[in-house]
PDB file of C-alpha atoms in Angstrom:
ATOM      1  CA  SER C 902      39.861 237.057-149.100  1.00  0.00           C
ATOM      2  CA  PHE C 903      43.469 236.314-148.203  1.00  0.00           C
ATOM      3  CA  SER C 904      42.537 232.802-147.122  1.00  0.00           C
ATOM      4  CA  ARG C 905      40.664 231.992-150.343  1.00  0.00           C
ATOM      5  CA  PHE C 906      43.065 233.567-152.814  1.00  0.00           C
ATOM      6  CA  PRO C 907      45.607 230.676-152.683  1.00  0.00           C
ATOM      7  CA  CYS C 908      42.758 228.181-153.265  1.00  0.00           C
ATOM      8  CA  TYR C 909      41.695 230.171-156.303  1.00  0.00           C
ATOM      9  CA  LEU C 910      45.259 230.045-157.640  1.00  0.00           C
ATOM     10  CA  ASP C 911      45.373 226.273-157.097  1.00  0.00           C
ATOM     11  CA  HIS C 912      42.106 225.903-159.009  1.00  0.00           C
ATOM     12  CA  ILE C 913      43.547 227.844-161.961  1.00  0.00           C
ATOM     13  CA  LEU C 914      46.687 225.702-161.931  1.00  0.00           C
ATOM     14  CA  LEU C 915      44.607 222.511-161.903  1.00  0.00           C
ATOM     15  CA  CYS C 916      42.574 223.702-164.885  1.00  0.00           C
ATOM     16  CA  CYS C 917      45.733 224.586-166.818  1.00  0.00           C
ATOM     17  CA  ARG C 918      47.225 221.160-166.083  1.00  0.00           C
ATOM     18  CA  GLU C 919      44.215 219.271-167.370  1.00  0.00           C
ATOM     19  CA  GLY C 920      45.385 216.818-170.017  1.00  0.00           C
ATOM     20  CA  ARG C 921      49.043 217.664-169.405  1.00  0.00           C
ATOM     21  CA  THR C 922      51.839 215.771-167.683  1.00  0.00           C
ATOM     22  CA  GLU C 923      51.718 215.706-163.885  1.00  0.00           C
ATOM     23  CA  ASN C 924      54.744 217.964-163.409  1.00  0.00           C
ATOM     24  CA  PHE C 925      53.583 220.593-165.914  1.00  0.00           C
ATOM     25  CA  THR C 926      53.494 224.107-164.443  1.00  0.00           C
ATOM     26  CA  PRO C 927      51.942 226.872-166.577  1.00  0.00           C
ATOM     27  CA  ASP C 928      53.791 230.164-166.793  1.00  0.00           C
ATOM     28  CA  LEU C 929      50.854 232.399-165.922  1.00  0.00           C
ATOM     29  CA  ALA C 930      53.026 235.504-166.000  1.00  0.00           C
ATOM     30  CA  ASN C 931      53.260 235.155-169.788  1.00  0.00           C
ATOM     31  CA  ILE C 932      49.501 234.776-170.276  1.00  0.00           C
ATOM     32  CA  LYS C 933      48.659 238.479-170.418  1.00  0.00           C
ATOM     33  CA  VAL C 934      44.940 238.392-169.599  1.00  0.00           C
ATOM     34  CA  VAL C 935      45.361 235.935-166.716  1.00  0.00           C
ATOM     35  CA  SER C 936      48.436 237.754-165.424  1.00  0.00           C
ATOM     36  CA  TYR C 937      46.686 241.128-165.508  1.00  0.00           C
ATOM     37  CA  TYR C 938      43.598 240.065-163.578  1.00  0.00           C
ATOM     38  CA  LEU C 939      45.415 237.930-161.018  1.00  0.00           C
ATOM     39  CA  GLN C 940      47.758 240.800-160.204  1.00  0.00           C
ATOM     40  CA  LYS C 941      44.794 243.162-160.050  1.00  0.00           C
ATOM     41  CA  MET C 942      43.094 240.841-157.533  1.00  0.00           C
ATOM     42  CA  ALA C 943      46.237 240.611-155.393  1.00  0.00           C
ATOM     43  CA  THR C 944      46.649 244.396-155.434  1.00  0.00           C
ATOM     44  CA  ALA C 945      42.989 244.839-154.457  1.00  0.00           C
ATOM     45  CA  LEU C 946      43.505 242.475-151.513  1.00  0.00           C
ATOM     46  CA  LEU C 947      46.421 244.540-150.206  1.00  0.00           C
ATOM     47  CA  ASP C 948      44.469 247.782-150.708  1.00  0.00           C
ATOM     48  CA  SER C 949      41.447 246.378-148.848  1.00  0.00           C
ATOM     49  CA  LEU C 950      43.759 245.393-145.996  1.00  0.00           C
ATOM     50  CA  ARG C 951      44.945 248.983-145.638  1.00  0.00           C
ATOM     51  CA  ILE C 952      41.351 250.249-145.621  1.00  0.00           C
ATOM     52  CA  CYS C 953      40.308 247.712-142.973  1.00  0.00           C
ATOM     53  CA  ALA C 954      43.338 248.530-140.814  1.00  0.00           C
ATOM     54  CA  GLU C 955      42.577 252.265-140.925  1.00  0.00           C
ATOM     55  CA  ARG C 956      38.921 251.956-139.949  1.00  0.00           C
ATOM     56  CA  GLU C 957      37.803 253.765-136.810  1.00  0.00           C
ATOM     57  CA  THR C 958      36.466 250.478-135.448  1.00  0.00           C
ATOM     58  CA  THR C 959      39.940 248.875-135.642  1.00  0.00           C
ATOM     59  CA  ASP C 960      42.039 249.324-132.515  1.00  0.00           C
ATOM     60  CA  GLN C 961      45.046 251.399-133.541  1.00  0.00           C
ATOM     61  CA  GLN C 962      47.230 250.480-130.586  1.00  0.00           C
ATOM     62  CA  TYR C 963      48.056 247.019-131.842  1.00  0.00           C
ATOM     63  CA  ALA C 964      45.147 245.346-133.709  1.00  0.00           C
ATOM     64  CA  SER C 965      45.768 247.375-136.858  1.00  0.00           C
ATOM     65  CA  SER C 966      49.384 246.233-136.937  1.00  0.00           C
ATOM     66  CA  VAL C 967      48.425 242.636-136.158  1.00  0.00           C
ATOM     67  CA  MET C 968      45.880 242.591-138.974  1.00  0.00           C
ATOM     68  CA  GLN C 969      48.417 243.841-141.502  1.00  0.00           C
ATOM     69  CA  MET C 970      51.359 241.720-140.413  1.00  0.00           C
ATOM     70  CA  GLU C 971      49.345 238.494-140.276  1.00  0.00           C
ATOM     71  CA  ASN C 972      47.641 238.845-143.644  1.00  0.00           C
ATOM     72  CA  THR C 973      50.689 240.060-145.544  1.00  0.00           C
ATOM     73  CA  TYR C 974      52.845 237.307-144.037  1.00  0.00           C
ATOM     74  CA  TYR C 975      50.231 234.706-144.967  1.00  0.00           C
ATOM     75  CA  PHE C 976      50.043 236.153-148.477  1.00  0.00           C
ATOM     76  CA  GLN C 977      53.808 235.966-148.947  1.00  0.00           C
ATOM     77  CA  GLN C 978      54.105 232.418-147.676  1.00  0.00           C
ATOM     78  CA  SER C 979      51.141 231.120-149.685  1.00  0.00           C
ATOM     79  CA  ILE C 980      52.564 232.547-152.920  1.00  0.00           C
ATOM     80  CA  LYS C 981      56.117 231.339-152.265  1.00  0.00           C
ATOM     81  CA  LYS C 982      54.889 227.804-151.538  1.00  0.00           C
ATOM     82  CA  ARG C 983      53.414 227.631-155.042  1.00  0.00           C
ATOM     83  CA  GLY C 984      56.744 227.874-156.815  1.00  0.00           C
ATOM     84  CA  PRO C 985      58.915 230.290-158.810  1.00  0.00           C
ATOM     85  CA  GLU C 986      56.260 230.876-161.483  1.00  0.00           C
ATOM     86  CA  MET C 987      53.889 232.349-158.905  1.00  0.00           C
ATOM     87  CA  ILE C 988      56.699 234.337-157.287  1.00  0.00           C
ATOM     88  CA  ASN C 989      57.535 235.829-160.664  1.00  0.00           C
ATOM     89  CA  LEU C 990      53.889 236.612-161.391  1.00  0.00           C
ATOM     90  CA  PHE C 991      53.272 238.415-158.090  1.00  0.00           C
ATOM     91  CA  GLN C 992      56.686 240.021-157.701  1.00  0.00           C
ATOM     92  CA  LYS C 993      55.323 243.558-157.255  1.00  0.00           C
ATOM     93  CA  GLN C 994      52.641 242.464-154.807  1.00  0.00           C
ATOM     94  CA  LEU C 995      55.144 240.377-152.807  1.00  0.00           C
ATOM     95  CA  THR C 996      57.454 243.379-152.521  1.00  0.00           C
ATOM     96  CA  LYS C 997      54.571 245.528-151.300  1.00  0.00           C
ATOM     97  CA  ALA C 998      53.384 242.830-148.873  1.00  0.00           C
ATOM     98  CA  SER C 999      56.910 242.430-147.508  1.00  0.00           C
ATOM     99  CA  SER C1000      57.166 246.176-146.873  1.00  0.00           C
ATOM    100  CA  ILE C1001      53.773 246.283-145.121  1.00  0.00           C
ATOM    101  CA  CYS C1002      54.626 243.214-143.065  1.00  0.00           C
ATOM    102  CA  LYS C1003      57.936 244.686-141.895  1.00  0.00           C
ATOM    103  CA  SER C1004      56.557 248.107-140.979  1.00  0.00           C
ATOM    104  CA  SER C1005      53.524 246.669-139.171  1.00  0.00           C
ATOM    105  CA  THR C1006      55.678 244.097-137.355  1.00  0.00           C
ATOM    106  CA  ASP C1007      58.076 246.832-136.229  1.00  0.00           C
ATOM    107  CA  ALA C1008      55.133 248.905-134.984  1.00  0.00           C
ATOM    108  CA  TYR C1009      53.625 245.943-133.133  1.00  0.00           C
ATOM    109  CA  LEU C1010      56.905 244.913-131.497  1.00  0.00           C
ATOM    110  CA  GLY C1011      57.674 248.502-130.520  1.00  0.00           C
ATOM    111  CA  TRP C1012      54.255 248.784-128.883  1.00  0.00           C
ATOM    112  CA  MET C1013      54.803 245.476-127.109  1.00  0.00           C
ATOM    113  CA  ILE C1014      58.186 246.490-125.666  1.00  0.00           C
ATOM    114  CA  ARG C1015      57.036 249.963-124.621  1.00  0.00           C
ATOM    115  CA  ARG C1016      54.008 248.424-122.915  1.00  0.00           C
ATOM    116  CA  GLU C1017      55.802 245.683-121.002  1.00  0.00           C
ATOM    117  CA  PHE C1018      59.047 247.564-120.304  1.00  0.00           C
ATOM    118  CA  LYS C1019      57.378 250.899-119.639  1.00  0.00           C
ATOM    119  CA  VAL C1020      59.594 252.033-116.746  1.00  0.00           C
ATOM    120  CA  PRO C1021      63.038 251.274-118.252  1.00  0.00           C
ATOM    121  CA  HIS C1022      61.892 252.552-121.633  1.00  0.00           C
ATOM    122  CA  GLY C1023      60.759 255.817-120.050  1.00  0.00           C
ATOM    123  CA  LEU C1024      63.981 256.060-118.031  1.00  0.00           C
ATOM    124  CA  PHE C1025      66.352 255.618-120.954  1.00  0.00           C
ATOM    125  CA  SER C1026      64.242 257.767-123.281  1.00  0.00           C
ATOM    126  CA  ASN C1027      64.450 260.568-120.719  1.00  0.00           C
ATOM    127  CA  ILE C1028      68.203 260.116-120.308  1.00  0.00           C
ATOM    128  CA  ALA C1029      68.735 260.159-124.078  1.00  0.00           C
ATOM    129  CA  LYS C1030      66.710 263.369-124.379  1.00  0.00           C
ATOM    130  CA  ILE C1031      68.614 265.063-121.546  1.00  0.00           C
ATOM    131  CA  ARG C1032      71.880 263.956-123.129  1.00  0.00           C
ATOM    132  CA  ARG C1033      70.938 265.592-126.424  1.00  0.00           C
ATOM    133  CA  ASP C1034      69.924 268.804-124.629  1.00  0.00           C
ATOM    134  CA  VAL C1035      72.738 269.295-122.109  1.00  0.00           C
ATOM    135  CA  GLY C1036      75.472 266.756-122.888  1.00  0.00           C
ATOM    136  CA  ASP C1037      76.868 263.754-121.009  1.00  0.00           C
ATOM    137  CA  ARG C1038      78.271 265.532-117.983  1.00  0.00           C
ATOM    138  CA  ASP C1039      75.020 267.087-116.788  1.00  0.00           C
ATOM    139  CA  VAL C1040      72.778 264.046-117.199  1.00  0.00           C
ATOM    140  CA  SER C1041      73.489 262.866-113.648  1.00  0.00           C
ATOM    141  CA  ILE C1042      72.238 266.225-112.320  1.00  0.00           C
ATOM    142  CA  HIS C1043      68.792 265.498-113.739  1.00  0.00           C
ATOM    143  CA  VAL C1044      68.856 261.730-113.133  1.00  0.00           C
ATOM    144  CA  PRO C1045      71.241 260.901-110.255  1.00  0.00           C
ATOM    145  CA  LYS C1046      73.190 257.666-110.526  1.00  0.00           C
ATOM    146  CA  ALA C1047      71.656 256.344-107.289  1.00  0.00           C
ATOM    147  CA  THR C1048      68.159 256.863-108.711  1.00  0.00           C
ATOM    148  CA  PHE C1049      69.173 255.284-111.997  1.00  0.00           C
ATOM    149  CA  ILE C1050      70.576 252.151-110.331  1.00  0.00           C
ATOM    150  CA  ARG C1051      67.618 251.852-107.941  1.00  0.00           C
ATOM    151  CA  ILE C1052      65.133 251.864-110.825  1.00  0.00           C
ATOM    152  CA  LEU C1053      67.133 249.306-112.800  1.00  0.00           C
ATOM    153  CA  THR C1054      67.548 247.052-109.776  1.00  0.00           C
ATOM    154  CA  LYS C1055      63.806 247.031-109.248  1.00  0.00           C
ATOM    155  CA  GLU C1056      62.564 246.955-112.867  1.00  0.00           C
ATOM    156  CA  CYS C1057      65.313 245.189-114.821  1.00  0.00           C
ATOM    157  CA  ASN C1058      66.729 242.471-112.614  1.00  0.00           C
ATOM    158  CA  ARG C1059      67.049 238.980-114.045  1.00  0.00           C
ATOM    159  CA  GLU C1060      63.899 237.564-112.420  1.00  0.00           C
ATOM    160  CA  VAL C1061      61.770 240.498-113.516  1.00  0.00           C
ATOM    161  CA  MET C1062      63.136 240.176-117.036  1.00  0.00           C
ATOM    162  CA  LYS C1063      62.246 236.483-117.175  1.00  0.00           C
ATOM    163  CA  GLU C1064      58.723 237.256-116.000  1.00  0.00           C
ATOM    164  CA  LYS C1065      58.177 240.157-118.411  1.00  0.00           C
ATOM    165  CA  ILE C1066      59.574 238.320-121.431  1.00  0.00           C
ATOM    166  CA  GLY C1067      57.362 235.343-120.581  1.00  0.00           C
ATOM    167  CA  ILE C1068      54.359 237.684-120.477  1.00  0.00           C
ATOM    168  CA  VAL C1069      55.343 239.160-123.844  1.00  0.00           C
ATOM    169  CA  TYR C1070      55.504 235.693-125.379  1.00  0.00           C
ATOM    170  CA  SER C1071      52.110 234.714-123.951  1.00  0.00           C
ATOM    171  CA  ARG C1072      50.564 237.944-125.189  1.00  0.00           C
ATOM    172  CA  MET C1073      52.012 237.413-128.657  1.00  0.00           C
ATOM    173  CA  GLU C1074      50.517 233.922-128.813  1.00  0.00           C
ATOM    174  CA  LYS C1075      47.202 235.443-127.765  1.00  0.00           C
ATOM    175  CA  HIS C1076      47.271 238.211-130.369  1.00  0.00           C
ATOM    176  CA  LEU C1077      48.549 236.217-133.350  1.00  0.00           C
ATOM    177  CA  SER C1078      46.600 233.413-134.968  1.00  0.00           C
ATOM    178  CA  GLU C1079      47.843 229.913-135.701  1.00  0.00           C
ATOM    179  CA  GLU C1080      46.407 230.213-139.202  1.00  0.00           C
ATOM    180  CA  SER C1081      48.773 233.023-140.189  1.00  0.00           C
ATOM    181  CA  GLY C1082      51.869 231.009-139.208  1.00  0.00           C
ATOM    182  CA  ILE C1083      53.655 234.201-138.205  1.00  0.00           C
ATOM    183  CA  VAL C1084      54.371 233.552-134.504  1.00  0.00           C
ATOM    184  CA  PRO C1085      57.824 231.936-134.940  1.00  0.00           C
ATOM    185  CA  SER C1086      58.898 234.703-137.324  1.00  0.00           C
ATOM    186  CA  ALA C1087      57.467 237.463-135.102  1.00  0.00           C
ATOM    187  CA  TRP C1088      59.136 236.021-132.011  1.00  0.00           C
ATOM    188  CA  LYS C1089      62.477 235.851-133.811  1.00  0.00           C
ATOM    189  CA  ALA C1090      62.038 239.491-134.806  1.00  0.00           C
ATOM    190  CA  LEU C1091      61.128 240.422-131.229  1.00  0.00           C
ATOM    191  CA  VAL C1092      64.292 238.778-129.880  1.00  0.00           C
ATOM    192  CA  LYS C1093      66.310 240.845-132.351  1.00  0.00           C
ATOM    193  CA  VAL C1094      64.505 244.054-131.366  1.00  0.00           C
ATOM    194  CA  LEU C1095      65.032 243.298-127.665  1.00  0.00           C
ATOM    195  CA  TYR C1096      68.752 242.905-128.328  1.00  0.00           C
ATOM    196  CA  GLU C1097      68.871 246.214-130.207  1.00  0.00           C
ATOM    197  CA  TRP C1098      66.927 248.135-127.554  1.00  0.00           C
ATOM    198  CA  PHE C1099      68.785 246.690-124.582  1.00  0.00           C
ATOM    199  CA  GLY C1100      72.051 247.101-126.458  1.00  0.00           C
ATOM    200  CA  ARG C1101      71.362 250.845-126.745  1.00  0.00           C
ATOM    201  CA  TRP C1102      70.372 251.010-123.085  1.00  0.00           C
ATOM    202  CA  GLU C1103      73.498 249.076-122.126  1.00  0.00           C
ATOM    203  CA  LYS C1104      75.640 251.569-124.054  1.00  0.00           C
ATOM    204  CA  LEU C1105      73.911 254.565-122.433  1.00  0.00           C
ATOM    205  CA  SER C1106      74.364 253.061-118.971  1.00  0.00           C
ATOM    206  CA  SER C1107      78.050 252.483-119.563  1.00  0.00           C
ATOM    207  CA  GLN C1108      78.776 255.857-121.170  1.00  0.00           C
ATOM    208  CA  ILE C1109      76.805 258.058-118.777  1.00  0.00           C
ATOM    209  CA  TYR C1110      77.053 256.250-115.449  1.00  0.00           C
ATOM    210  CA  LYS C1111      79.896 253.754-115.973  1.00  0.00           C
ATOM    211  CA  HIS C1112      77.375 251.175-114.820  1.00  0.00           C
ATOM    212  CA  VAL C1113      77.229 247.659-116.254  1.00  0.00           C
ATOM    213  CA  LEU C1114      73.674 246.735-117.149  1.00  0.00           C
ATOM    214  CA  GLU C1115      72.619 243.426-115.627  1.00  0.00           C
ATOM    215  CA  PRO C1116      71.279 241.417-117.321  1.00  0.00           C
ATOM    216  CA  SER C1117      73.143 242.478-120.461  1.00  0.00           C
ATOM    217  CA  ALA C1118      71.642 242.629-123.945  1.00  0.00           C
ATOM    218  CA  VAL C1119      73.151 239.215-124.673  1.00  0.00           C
ATOM    219  CA  ASP C1120      71.608 237.824-121.476  1.00  0.00           C
ATOM    220  CA  VAL C1121      68.223 239.239-122.479  1.00  0.00           C
ATOM    221  CA  VAL C1122      68.473 237.368-125.786  1.00  0.00           C
ATOM    222  CA  ARG C1123      69.243 234.135-123.907  1.00  0.00           C
ATOM    223  CA  ILE C1124      66.244 234.678-121.621  1.00  0.00           C
ATOM    224  CA  ALA C1125      63.994 235.368-124.615  1.00  0.00           C
ATOM    225  CA  LYS C1126      65.186 232.282-126.498  1.00  0.00           C
ATOM    226  CA  ALA C1127      64.617 230.162-123.388  1.00  0.00           C
ATOM    227  CA  ALA C1128      61.096 231.578-123.039  1.00  0.00           C
ATOM    228  CA  GLY C1129      60.303 230.648-126.633  1.00  0.00           C
ATOM    229  CA  ALA C1130      61.789 227.169-126.281  1.00  0.00           C
ATOM    230  CA  SER C1131      59.871 226.381-123.087  1.00  0.00           C
ATOM    231  CA  SER C1132      56.497 227.660-124.335  1.00  0.00           C
ATOM    232  CA  PRO C1133      53.731 225.143-125.091  1.00  0.00           C
ATOM    233  CA  ASP C1134      53.254 224.115-128.706  1.00  0.00           C
ATOM    234  CA  MET C1135      52.182 227.135-130.722  1.00  0.00           C
ATOM    235  CA  GLY C1136      49.548 225.055-132.435  1.00  0.00           C
ATOM    236  CA  GLN C1137      47.715 224.563-129.145  1.00  0.00           C
ATOM    237  CA  ARG C1138      47.070 228.208-128.395  1.00  0.00           C
ATOM    238  CA  ALA C1139      43.583 229.653-128.543  1.00  0.00           C
ATOM    239  CA  SER C1140      43.020 232.744-130.629  1.00  0.00           C
ATOM    240  CA  GLY C1141      39.633 234.243-131.481  1.00  0.00           C
ATOM    241  CA  ALA C1142      39.361 235.752-134.913  1.00  0.00           C
ATOM    242  CA  TYR C1143      36.965 236.743-137.598  1.00  0.00           C
ATOM    243  CA  ARG C1144      37.293 237.755-141.219  1.00  0.00           C
ATOM    244  CA  ASN C1145      35.730 241.063-142.066  1.00  0.00           C
ATOM    245  CA  ASP C1146      34.106 241.940-145.364  1.00  0.00           C
ATOM    246  CA  GLY C1147      37.462 243.009-146.803  1.00  0.00           C
ATOM    247  CA  GLY C1148      38.862 239.526-146.315  1.00  0.00           C
ATOM    248  CA  ALA C1149      41.421 240.542-143.693  1.00  0.00           C
ATOM    249  CA  ARG C1150      41.736 238.846-140.349  1.00  0.00           C
ATOM    250  CA  GLN C1151      41.312 241.009-137.288  1.00  0.00           C
ATOM    251  CA  SER C1152      42.228 239.743-133.838  1.00  0.00           C
ATOM    252  CA  MET C1153      39.502 239.930-131.267  1.00  0.00           C
ATOM    253  CA  ASN C1154      40.400 240.281-127.628  1.00  0.00           C
ATOM    254  CA  PRO C1155      37.367 240.795-125.422  1.00  0.00           C
ATOM    255  CA  LYS C1156      39.413 240.171-122.266  1.00  0.00           C
ATOM    256  CA  GLY C1157      41.872 242.930-122.983  1.00  0.00           C
ATOM    257  CA  VAL C1158      45.584 242.809-123.812  1.00  0.00           C
TER     258      VAL C1158
END
């Protein structure tokens, strides 16, 4: 499993250091038999993760993404902590894990934003589609400026944004395990994605309606950073989890999302 693989590597390193100086580090990448089978094991772990994530019993809305991002992040960090020799040995697997982690994180964060900011996301998606179909000038015929501003005033004011971003942070702590260590990294990525999304919405608002979005994309980032800073210690959160027969962690959420 992903959790046991680093322990297995440590055991191999200890055996190789037997009778050697304390700071001796074996170059496992140059021991062909060891290198071959260790890489084969790491590749099998990543393949089993994909199989587990694609199972019909795995929730595809977010749990599949969570499973992949957590385990691949944990895999990367556990290898990197064991020094350059291990990084060199598992270079191909680290590259693959990094790609899986990024794509699954992007999918998870996109789902999170669309879920919590459903109304503004739907509004701006509709405006962008109309713009592509009929051009800038006719957008206001389909979505009048008064309607546009009314929706934003109700759904995107500063207080609502603070509440929604706080909910997003709490949900992320609920979905992601302490063991994976990914929450700080995922939250940082979410702040970046929020800035990108609200930056696009801000640009659309200005170009189509000459309306200044409030709060701005920069303000949204400040709100998000404040939410992260004021949250209780990440290590104190409760997160139910189990490890399936493929060795991958899958979040369990019997109370819903």
